[in-house]
PDB file of N, CA and C in Angstrom:
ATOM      1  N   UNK R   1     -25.763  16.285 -32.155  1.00 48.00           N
ATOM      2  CA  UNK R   1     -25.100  15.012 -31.902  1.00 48.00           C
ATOM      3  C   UNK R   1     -23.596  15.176 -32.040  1.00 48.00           C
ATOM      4  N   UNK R   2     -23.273  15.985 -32.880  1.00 46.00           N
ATOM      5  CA  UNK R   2     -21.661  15.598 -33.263  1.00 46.00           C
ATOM      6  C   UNK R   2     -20.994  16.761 -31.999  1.00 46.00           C
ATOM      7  N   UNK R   3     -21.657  17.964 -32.051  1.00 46.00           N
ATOM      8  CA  UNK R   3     -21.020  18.400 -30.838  1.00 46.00           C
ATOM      9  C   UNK R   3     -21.061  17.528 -30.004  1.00 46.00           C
ATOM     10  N   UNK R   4     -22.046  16.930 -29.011  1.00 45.00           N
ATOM     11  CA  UNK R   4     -21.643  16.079 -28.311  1.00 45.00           C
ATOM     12  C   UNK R   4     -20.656  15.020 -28.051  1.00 45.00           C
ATOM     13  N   UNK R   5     -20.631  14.459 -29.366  1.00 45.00           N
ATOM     14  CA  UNK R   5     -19.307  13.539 -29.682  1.00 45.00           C
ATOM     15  C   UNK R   5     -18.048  14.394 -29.373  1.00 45.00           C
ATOM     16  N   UNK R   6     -18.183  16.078 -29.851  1.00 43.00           N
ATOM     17  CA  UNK R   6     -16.454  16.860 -29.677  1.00 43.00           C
ATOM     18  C   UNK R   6     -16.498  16.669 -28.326  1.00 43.00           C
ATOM     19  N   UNK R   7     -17.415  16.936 -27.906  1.00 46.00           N
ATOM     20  CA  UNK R   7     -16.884  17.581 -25.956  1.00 46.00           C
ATOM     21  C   UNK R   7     -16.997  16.523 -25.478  1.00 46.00           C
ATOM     22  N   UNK R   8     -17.313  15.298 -25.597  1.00 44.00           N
ATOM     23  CA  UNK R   8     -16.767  13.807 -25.045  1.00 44.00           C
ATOM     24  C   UNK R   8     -15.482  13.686 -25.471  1.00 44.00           C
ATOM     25  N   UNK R   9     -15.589  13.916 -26.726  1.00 42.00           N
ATOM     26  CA  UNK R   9     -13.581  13.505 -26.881  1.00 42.00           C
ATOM     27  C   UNK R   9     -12.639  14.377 -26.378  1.00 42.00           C
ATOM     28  N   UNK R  10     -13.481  15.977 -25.901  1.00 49.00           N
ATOM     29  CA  UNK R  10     -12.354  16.666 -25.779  1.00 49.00           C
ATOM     30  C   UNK R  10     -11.928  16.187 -24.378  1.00 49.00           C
ATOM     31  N   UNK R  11     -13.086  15.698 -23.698  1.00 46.00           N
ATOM     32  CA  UNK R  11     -13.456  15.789 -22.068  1.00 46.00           C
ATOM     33  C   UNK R  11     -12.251  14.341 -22.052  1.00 46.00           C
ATOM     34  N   UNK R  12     -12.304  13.580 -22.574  1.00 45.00           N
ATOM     35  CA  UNK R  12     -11.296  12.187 -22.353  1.00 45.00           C
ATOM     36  C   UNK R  12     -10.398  12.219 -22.543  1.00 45.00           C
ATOM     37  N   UNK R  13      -9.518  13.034 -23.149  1.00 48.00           N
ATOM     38  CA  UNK R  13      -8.212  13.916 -23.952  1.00 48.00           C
ATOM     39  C   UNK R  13      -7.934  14.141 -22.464  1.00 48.00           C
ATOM     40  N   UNK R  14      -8.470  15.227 -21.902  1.00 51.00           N
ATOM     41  CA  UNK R  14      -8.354  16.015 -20.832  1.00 51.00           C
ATOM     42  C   UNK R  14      -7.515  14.933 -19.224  1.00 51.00           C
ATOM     43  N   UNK R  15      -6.515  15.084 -18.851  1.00 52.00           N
ATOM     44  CA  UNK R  15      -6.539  14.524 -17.965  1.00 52.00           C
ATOM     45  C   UNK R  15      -7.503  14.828 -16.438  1.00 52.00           C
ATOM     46  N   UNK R  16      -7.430  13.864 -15.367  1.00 56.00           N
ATOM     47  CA  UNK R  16      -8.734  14.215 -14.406  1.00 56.00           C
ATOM     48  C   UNK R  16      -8.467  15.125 -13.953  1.00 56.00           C
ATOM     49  N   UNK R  17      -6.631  15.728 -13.392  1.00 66.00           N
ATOM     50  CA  UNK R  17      -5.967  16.554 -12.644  1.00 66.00           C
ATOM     51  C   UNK R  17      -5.832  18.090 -13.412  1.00 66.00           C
ATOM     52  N   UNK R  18      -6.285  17.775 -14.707  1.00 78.00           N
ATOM     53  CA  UNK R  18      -5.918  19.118 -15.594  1.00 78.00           C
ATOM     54  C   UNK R  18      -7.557  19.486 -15.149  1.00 78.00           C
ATOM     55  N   UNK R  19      -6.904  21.575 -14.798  1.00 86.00           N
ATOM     56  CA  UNK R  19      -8.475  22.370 -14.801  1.00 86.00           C
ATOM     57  C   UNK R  19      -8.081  23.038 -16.135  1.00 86.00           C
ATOM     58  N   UNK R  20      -9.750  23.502 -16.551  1.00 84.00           N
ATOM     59  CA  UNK R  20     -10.048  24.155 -17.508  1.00 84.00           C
ATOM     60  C   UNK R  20      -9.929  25.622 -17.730  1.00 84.00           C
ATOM     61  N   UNK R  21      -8.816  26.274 -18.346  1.00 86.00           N
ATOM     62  CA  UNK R  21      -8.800  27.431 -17.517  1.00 86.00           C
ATOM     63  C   UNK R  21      -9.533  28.581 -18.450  1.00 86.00           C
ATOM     64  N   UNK R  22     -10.162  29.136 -18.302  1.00 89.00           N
ATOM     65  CA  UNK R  22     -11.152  30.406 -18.664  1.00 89.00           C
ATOM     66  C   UNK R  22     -10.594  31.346 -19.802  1.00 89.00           C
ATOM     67  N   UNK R  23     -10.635  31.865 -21.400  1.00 91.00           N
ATOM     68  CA  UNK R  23      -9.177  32.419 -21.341  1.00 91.00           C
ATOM     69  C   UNK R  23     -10.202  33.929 -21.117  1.00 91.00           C
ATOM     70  N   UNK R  24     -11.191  33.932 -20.765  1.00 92.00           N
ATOM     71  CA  UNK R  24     -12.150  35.303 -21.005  1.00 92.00           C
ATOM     72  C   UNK R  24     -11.816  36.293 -19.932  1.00 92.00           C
ATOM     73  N   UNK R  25     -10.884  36.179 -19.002  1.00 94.00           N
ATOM     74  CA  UNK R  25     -10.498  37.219 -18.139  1.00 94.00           C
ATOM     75  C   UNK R  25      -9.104  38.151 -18.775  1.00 94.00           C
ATOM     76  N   UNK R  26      -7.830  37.155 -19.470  1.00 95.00           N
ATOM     77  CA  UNK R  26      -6.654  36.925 -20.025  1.00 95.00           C
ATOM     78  C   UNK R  26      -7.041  37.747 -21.347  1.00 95.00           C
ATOM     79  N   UNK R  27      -8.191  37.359 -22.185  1.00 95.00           N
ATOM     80  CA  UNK R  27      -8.281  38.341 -23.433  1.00 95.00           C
ATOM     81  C   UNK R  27      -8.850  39.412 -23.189  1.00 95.00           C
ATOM     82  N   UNK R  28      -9.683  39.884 -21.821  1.00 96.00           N
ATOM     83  CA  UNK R  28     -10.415  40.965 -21.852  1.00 96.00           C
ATOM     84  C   UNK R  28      -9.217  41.932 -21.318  1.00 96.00           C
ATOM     85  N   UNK R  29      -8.468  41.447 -20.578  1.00 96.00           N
ATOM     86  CA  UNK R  29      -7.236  42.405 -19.876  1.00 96.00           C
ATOM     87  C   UNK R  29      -6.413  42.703 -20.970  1.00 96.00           C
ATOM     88  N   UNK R  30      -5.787  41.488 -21.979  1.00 96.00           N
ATOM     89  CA  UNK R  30      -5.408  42.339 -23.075  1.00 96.00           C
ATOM     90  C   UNK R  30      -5.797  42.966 -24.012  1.00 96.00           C
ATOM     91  N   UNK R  31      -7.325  43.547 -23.910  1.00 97.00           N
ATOM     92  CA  UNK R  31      -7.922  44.601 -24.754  1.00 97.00           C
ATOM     93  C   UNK R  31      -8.225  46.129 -24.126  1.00 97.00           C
ATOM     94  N   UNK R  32      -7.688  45.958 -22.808  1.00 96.00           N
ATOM     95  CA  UNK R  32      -7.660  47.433 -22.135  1.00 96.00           C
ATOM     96  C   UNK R  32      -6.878  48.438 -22.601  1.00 96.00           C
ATOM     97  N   UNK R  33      -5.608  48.195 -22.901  1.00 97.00           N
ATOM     98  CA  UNK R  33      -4.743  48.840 -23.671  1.00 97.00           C
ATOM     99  C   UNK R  33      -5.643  49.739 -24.845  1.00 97.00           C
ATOM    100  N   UNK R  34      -6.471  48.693 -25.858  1.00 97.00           N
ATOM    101  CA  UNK R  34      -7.015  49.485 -27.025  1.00 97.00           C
ATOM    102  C   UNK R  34      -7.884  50.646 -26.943  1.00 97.00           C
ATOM    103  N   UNK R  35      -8.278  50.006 -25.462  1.00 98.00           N
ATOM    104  CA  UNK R  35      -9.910  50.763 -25.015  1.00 98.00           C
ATOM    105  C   UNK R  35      -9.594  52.023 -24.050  1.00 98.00           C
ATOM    106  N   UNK R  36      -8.063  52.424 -23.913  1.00 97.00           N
ATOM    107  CA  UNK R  36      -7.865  53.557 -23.286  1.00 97.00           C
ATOM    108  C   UNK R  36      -8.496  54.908 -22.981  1.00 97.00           C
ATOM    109  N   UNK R  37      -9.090  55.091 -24.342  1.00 98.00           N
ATOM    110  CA  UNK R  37      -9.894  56.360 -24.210  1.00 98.00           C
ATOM    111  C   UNK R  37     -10.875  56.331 -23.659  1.00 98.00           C
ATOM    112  N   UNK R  38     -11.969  55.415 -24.264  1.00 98.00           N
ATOM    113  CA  UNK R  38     -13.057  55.494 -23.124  1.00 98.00           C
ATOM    114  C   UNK R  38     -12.611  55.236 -21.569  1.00 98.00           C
ATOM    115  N   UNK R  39     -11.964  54.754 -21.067  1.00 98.00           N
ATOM    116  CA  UNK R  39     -11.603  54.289 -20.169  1.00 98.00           C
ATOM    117  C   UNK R  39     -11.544  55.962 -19.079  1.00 98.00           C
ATOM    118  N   UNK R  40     -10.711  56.804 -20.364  1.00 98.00           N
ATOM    119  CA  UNK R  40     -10.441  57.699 -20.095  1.00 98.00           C
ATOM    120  C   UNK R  40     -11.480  58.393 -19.538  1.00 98.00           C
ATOM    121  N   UNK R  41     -12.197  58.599 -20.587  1.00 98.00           N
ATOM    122  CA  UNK R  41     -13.428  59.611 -20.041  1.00 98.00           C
ATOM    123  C   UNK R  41     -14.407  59.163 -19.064  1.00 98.00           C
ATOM    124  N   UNK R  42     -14.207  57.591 -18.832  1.00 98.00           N
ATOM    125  CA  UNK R  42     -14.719  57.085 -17.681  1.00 98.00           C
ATOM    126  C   UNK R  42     -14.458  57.839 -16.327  1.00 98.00           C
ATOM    127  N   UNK R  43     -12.916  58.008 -16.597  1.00 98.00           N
ATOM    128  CA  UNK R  43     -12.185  58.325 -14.891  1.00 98.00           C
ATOM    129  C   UNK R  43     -12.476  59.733 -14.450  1.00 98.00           C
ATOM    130  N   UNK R  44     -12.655  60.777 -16.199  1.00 97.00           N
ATOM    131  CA  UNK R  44     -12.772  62.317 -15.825  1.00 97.00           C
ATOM    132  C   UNK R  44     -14.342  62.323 -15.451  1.00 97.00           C
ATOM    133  N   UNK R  45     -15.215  61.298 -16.152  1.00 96.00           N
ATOM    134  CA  UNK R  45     -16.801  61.631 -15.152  1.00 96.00           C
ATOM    135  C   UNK R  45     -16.474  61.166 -14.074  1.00 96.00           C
ATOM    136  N   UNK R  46     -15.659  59.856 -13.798  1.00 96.00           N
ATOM    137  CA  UNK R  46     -16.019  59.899 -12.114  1.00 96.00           C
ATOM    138  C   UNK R  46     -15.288  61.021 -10.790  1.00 96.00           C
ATOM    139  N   UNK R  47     -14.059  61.789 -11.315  1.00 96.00           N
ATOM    140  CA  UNK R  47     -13.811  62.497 -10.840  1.00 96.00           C
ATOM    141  C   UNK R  47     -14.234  63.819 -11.085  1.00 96.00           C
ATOM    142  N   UNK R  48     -15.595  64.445 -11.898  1.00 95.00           N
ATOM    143  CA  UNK R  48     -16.712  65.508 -12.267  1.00 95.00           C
ATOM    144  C   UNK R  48     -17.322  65.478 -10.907  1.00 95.00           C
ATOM    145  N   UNK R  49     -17.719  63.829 -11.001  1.00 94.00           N
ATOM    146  CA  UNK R  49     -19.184  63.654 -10.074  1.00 94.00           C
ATOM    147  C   UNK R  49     -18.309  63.449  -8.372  1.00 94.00           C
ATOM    148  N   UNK R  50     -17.074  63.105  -7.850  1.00 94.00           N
ATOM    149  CA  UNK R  50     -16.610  63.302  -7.012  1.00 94.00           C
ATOM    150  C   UNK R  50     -16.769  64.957  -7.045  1.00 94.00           C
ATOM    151  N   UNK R  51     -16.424  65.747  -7.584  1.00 94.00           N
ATOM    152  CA  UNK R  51     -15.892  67.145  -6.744  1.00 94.00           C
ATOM    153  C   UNK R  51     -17.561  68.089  -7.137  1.00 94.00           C
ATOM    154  N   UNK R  52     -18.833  66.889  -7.579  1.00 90.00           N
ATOM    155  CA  UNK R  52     -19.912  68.202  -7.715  1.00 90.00           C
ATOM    156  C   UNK R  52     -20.243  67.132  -6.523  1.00 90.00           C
ATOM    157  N   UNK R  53     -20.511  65.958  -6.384  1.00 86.00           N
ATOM    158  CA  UNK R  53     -20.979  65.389  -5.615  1.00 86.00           C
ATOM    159  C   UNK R  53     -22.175  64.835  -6.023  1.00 86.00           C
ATOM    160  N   UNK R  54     -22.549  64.950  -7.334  1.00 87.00           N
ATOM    161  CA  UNK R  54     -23.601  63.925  -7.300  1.00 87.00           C
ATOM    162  C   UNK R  54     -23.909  63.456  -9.108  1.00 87.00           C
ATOM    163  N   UNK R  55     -24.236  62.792  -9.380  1.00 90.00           N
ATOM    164  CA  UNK R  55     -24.211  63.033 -11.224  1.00 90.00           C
ATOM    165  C   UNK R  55     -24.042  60.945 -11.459  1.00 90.00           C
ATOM    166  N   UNK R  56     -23.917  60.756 -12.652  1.00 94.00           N
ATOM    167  CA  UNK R  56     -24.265  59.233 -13.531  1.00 94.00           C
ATOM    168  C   UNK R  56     -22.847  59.086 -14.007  1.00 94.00           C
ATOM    169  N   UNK R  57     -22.210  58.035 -14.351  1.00 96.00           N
ATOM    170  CA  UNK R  57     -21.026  57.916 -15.085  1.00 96.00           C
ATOM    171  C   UNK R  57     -21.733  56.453 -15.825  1.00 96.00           C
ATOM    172  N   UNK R  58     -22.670  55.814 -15.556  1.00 97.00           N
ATOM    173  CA  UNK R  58     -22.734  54.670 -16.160  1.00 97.00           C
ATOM    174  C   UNK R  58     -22.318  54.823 -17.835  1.00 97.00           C
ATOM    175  N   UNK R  59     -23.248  55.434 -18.839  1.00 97.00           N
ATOM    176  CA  UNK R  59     -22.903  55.812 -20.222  1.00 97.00           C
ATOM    177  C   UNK R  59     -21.503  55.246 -20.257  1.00 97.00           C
ATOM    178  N   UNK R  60     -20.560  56.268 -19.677  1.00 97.00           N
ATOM    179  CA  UNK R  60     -19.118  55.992 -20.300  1.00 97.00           C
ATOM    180  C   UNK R  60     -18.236  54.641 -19.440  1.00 97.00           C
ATOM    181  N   UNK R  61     -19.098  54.207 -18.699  1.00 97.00           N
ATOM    182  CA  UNK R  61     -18.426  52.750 -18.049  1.00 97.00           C
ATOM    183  C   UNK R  61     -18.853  52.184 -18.697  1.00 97.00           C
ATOM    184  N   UNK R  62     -20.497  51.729 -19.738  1.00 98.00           N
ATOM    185  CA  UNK R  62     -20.794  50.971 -20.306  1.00 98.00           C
ATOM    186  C   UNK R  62     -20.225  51.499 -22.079  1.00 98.00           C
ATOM    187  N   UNK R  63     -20.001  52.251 -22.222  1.00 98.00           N
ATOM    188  CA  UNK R  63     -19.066  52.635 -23.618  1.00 98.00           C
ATOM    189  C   UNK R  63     -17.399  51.950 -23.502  1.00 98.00           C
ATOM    190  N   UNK R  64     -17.162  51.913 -22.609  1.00 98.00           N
ATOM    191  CA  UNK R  64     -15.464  51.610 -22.062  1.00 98.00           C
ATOM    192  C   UNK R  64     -15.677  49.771 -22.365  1.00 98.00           C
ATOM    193  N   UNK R  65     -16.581  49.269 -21.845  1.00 97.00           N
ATOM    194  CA  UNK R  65     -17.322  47.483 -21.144  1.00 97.00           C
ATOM    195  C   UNK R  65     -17.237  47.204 -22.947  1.00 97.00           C
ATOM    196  N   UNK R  66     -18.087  47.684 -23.884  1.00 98.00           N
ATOM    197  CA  UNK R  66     -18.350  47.957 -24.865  1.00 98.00           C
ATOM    198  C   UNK R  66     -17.150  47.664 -25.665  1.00 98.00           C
ATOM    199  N   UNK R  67     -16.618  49.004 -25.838  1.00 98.00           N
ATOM    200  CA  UNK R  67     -15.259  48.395 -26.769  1.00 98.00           C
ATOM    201  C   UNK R  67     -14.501  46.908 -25.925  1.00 98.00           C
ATOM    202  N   UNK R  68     -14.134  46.830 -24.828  1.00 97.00           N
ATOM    203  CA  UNK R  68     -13.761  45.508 -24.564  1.00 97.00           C
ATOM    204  C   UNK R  68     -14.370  44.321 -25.514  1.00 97.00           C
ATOM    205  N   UNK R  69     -15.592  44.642 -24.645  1.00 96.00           N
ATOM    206  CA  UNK R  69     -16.237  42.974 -25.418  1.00 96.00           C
ATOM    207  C   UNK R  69     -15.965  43.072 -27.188  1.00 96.00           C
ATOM    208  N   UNK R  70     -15.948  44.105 -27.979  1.00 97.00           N
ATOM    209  CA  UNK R  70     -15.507  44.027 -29.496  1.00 97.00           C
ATOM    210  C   UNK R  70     -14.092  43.566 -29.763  1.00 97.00           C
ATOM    211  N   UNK R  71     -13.504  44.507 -29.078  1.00 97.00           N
ATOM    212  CA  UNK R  71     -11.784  43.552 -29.453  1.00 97.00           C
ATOM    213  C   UNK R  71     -11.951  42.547 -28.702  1.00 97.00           C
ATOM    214  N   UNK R  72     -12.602  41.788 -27.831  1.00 96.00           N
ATOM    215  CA  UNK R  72     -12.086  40.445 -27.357  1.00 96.00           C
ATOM    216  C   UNK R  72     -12.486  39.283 -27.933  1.00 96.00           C
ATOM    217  N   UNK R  73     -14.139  39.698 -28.543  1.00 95.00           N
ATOM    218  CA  UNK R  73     -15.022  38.722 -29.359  1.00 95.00           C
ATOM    219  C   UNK R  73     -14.686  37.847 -30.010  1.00 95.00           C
ATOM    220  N   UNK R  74     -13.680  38.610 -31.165  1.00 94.00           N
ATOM    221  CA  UNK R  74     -12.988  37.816 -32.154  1.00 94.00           C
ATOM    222  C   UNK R  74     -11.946  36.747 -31.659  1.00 94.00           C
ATOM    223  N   UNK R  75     -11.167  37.390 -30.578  1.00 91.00           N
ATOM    224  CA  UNK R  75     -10.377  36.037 -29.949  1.00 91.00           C
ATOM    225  C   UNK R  75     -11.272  34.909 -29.219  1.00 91.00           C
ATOM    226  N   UNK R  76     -11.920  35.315 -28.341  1.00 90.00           N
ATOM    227  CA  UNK R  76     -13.088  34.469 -28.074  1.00 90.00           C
ATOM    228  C   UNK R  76     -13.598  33.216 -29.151  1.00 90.00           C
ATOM    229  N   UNK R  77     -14.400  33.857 -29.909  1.00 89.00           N
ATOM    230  CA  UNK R  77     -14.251  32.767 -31.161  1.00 89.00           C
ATOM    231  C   UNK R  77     -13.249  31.673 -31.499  1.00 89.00           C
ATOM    232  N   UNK R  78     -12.518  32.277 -31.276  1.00 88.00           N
ATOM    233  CA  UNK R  78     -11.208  31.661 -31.564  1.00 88.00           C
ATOM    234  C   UNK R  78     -10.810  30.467 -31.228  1.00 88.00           C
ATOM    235  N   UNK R  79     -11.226  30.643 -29.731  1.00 81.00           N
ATOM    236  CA  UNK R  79     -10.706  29.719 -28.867  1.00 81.00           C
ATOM    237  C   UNK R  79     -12.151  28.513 -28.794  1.00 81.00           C
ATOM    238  N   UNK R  80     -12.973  28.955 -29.328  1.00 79.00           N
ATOM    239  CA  UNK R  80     -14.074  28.257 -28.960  1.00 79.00           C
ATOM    240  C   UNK R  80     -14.219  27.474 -30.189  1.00 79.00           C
ATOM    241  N   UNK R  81     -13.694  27.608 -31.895  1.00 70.00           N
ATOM    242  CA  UNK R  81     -13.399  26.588 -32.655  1.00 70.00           C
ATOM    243  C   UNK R  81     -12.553  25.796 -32.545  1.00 70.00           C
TER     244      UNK R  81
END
C-alpha cells in the first residue's frame, strides 16, 4: 500500500511534459572505466578467434557484463531509494 501511495505522489510531482529518464545506461557507461581488464581480455579472445577462425569468447564477455553490473548495483540502489 504505501509504495503505492510513493509512486502516486511521485507520479503527480512529475510534470505531464517531463520524461523519465533511465539512469541504467549513464551508470553502466560510467563503470567501464573500472572494468577495463576484463574488457581487455575480451578484445584479445576476440581477436585469437578472428586470426584461428573459429573458437567461444562468451566466458570473458560475460566476466566483463559481470563486473559492470557490480560497480553499477550500488548506484542503482541508490537511485531507486
Amino acid at each position: 500500500q504505501h509504495a503505492i501511495e510513493s509512486h502516486n505522489l511521485r507520479s503527480a510531482e512529475m510534470a505531464d511534459d517531463e520524461e523519465v529518464v533511465d539512469p541504467l545506461p549513464q551508470i553502466k557507461k560510467a563503470c567501464e572505466p573500472k572494468c577495463s581488464a576484463f574488457f581487455a581480455h575480451y578484445q584479445a579472445c576476440t581477436e585469437r578467434i578472428a586470426a584461428k577462425g573459429g573458437g567461444d569468447c562468451e566466458p570473458y564477455y560475460f566476466d566483463w557484463l559481470k563486473c559492470i553490473d557490480k560497480c553499477a548495483m550500488p548506484q542503482i540502489m541508490q537511485k531507486l531509494k
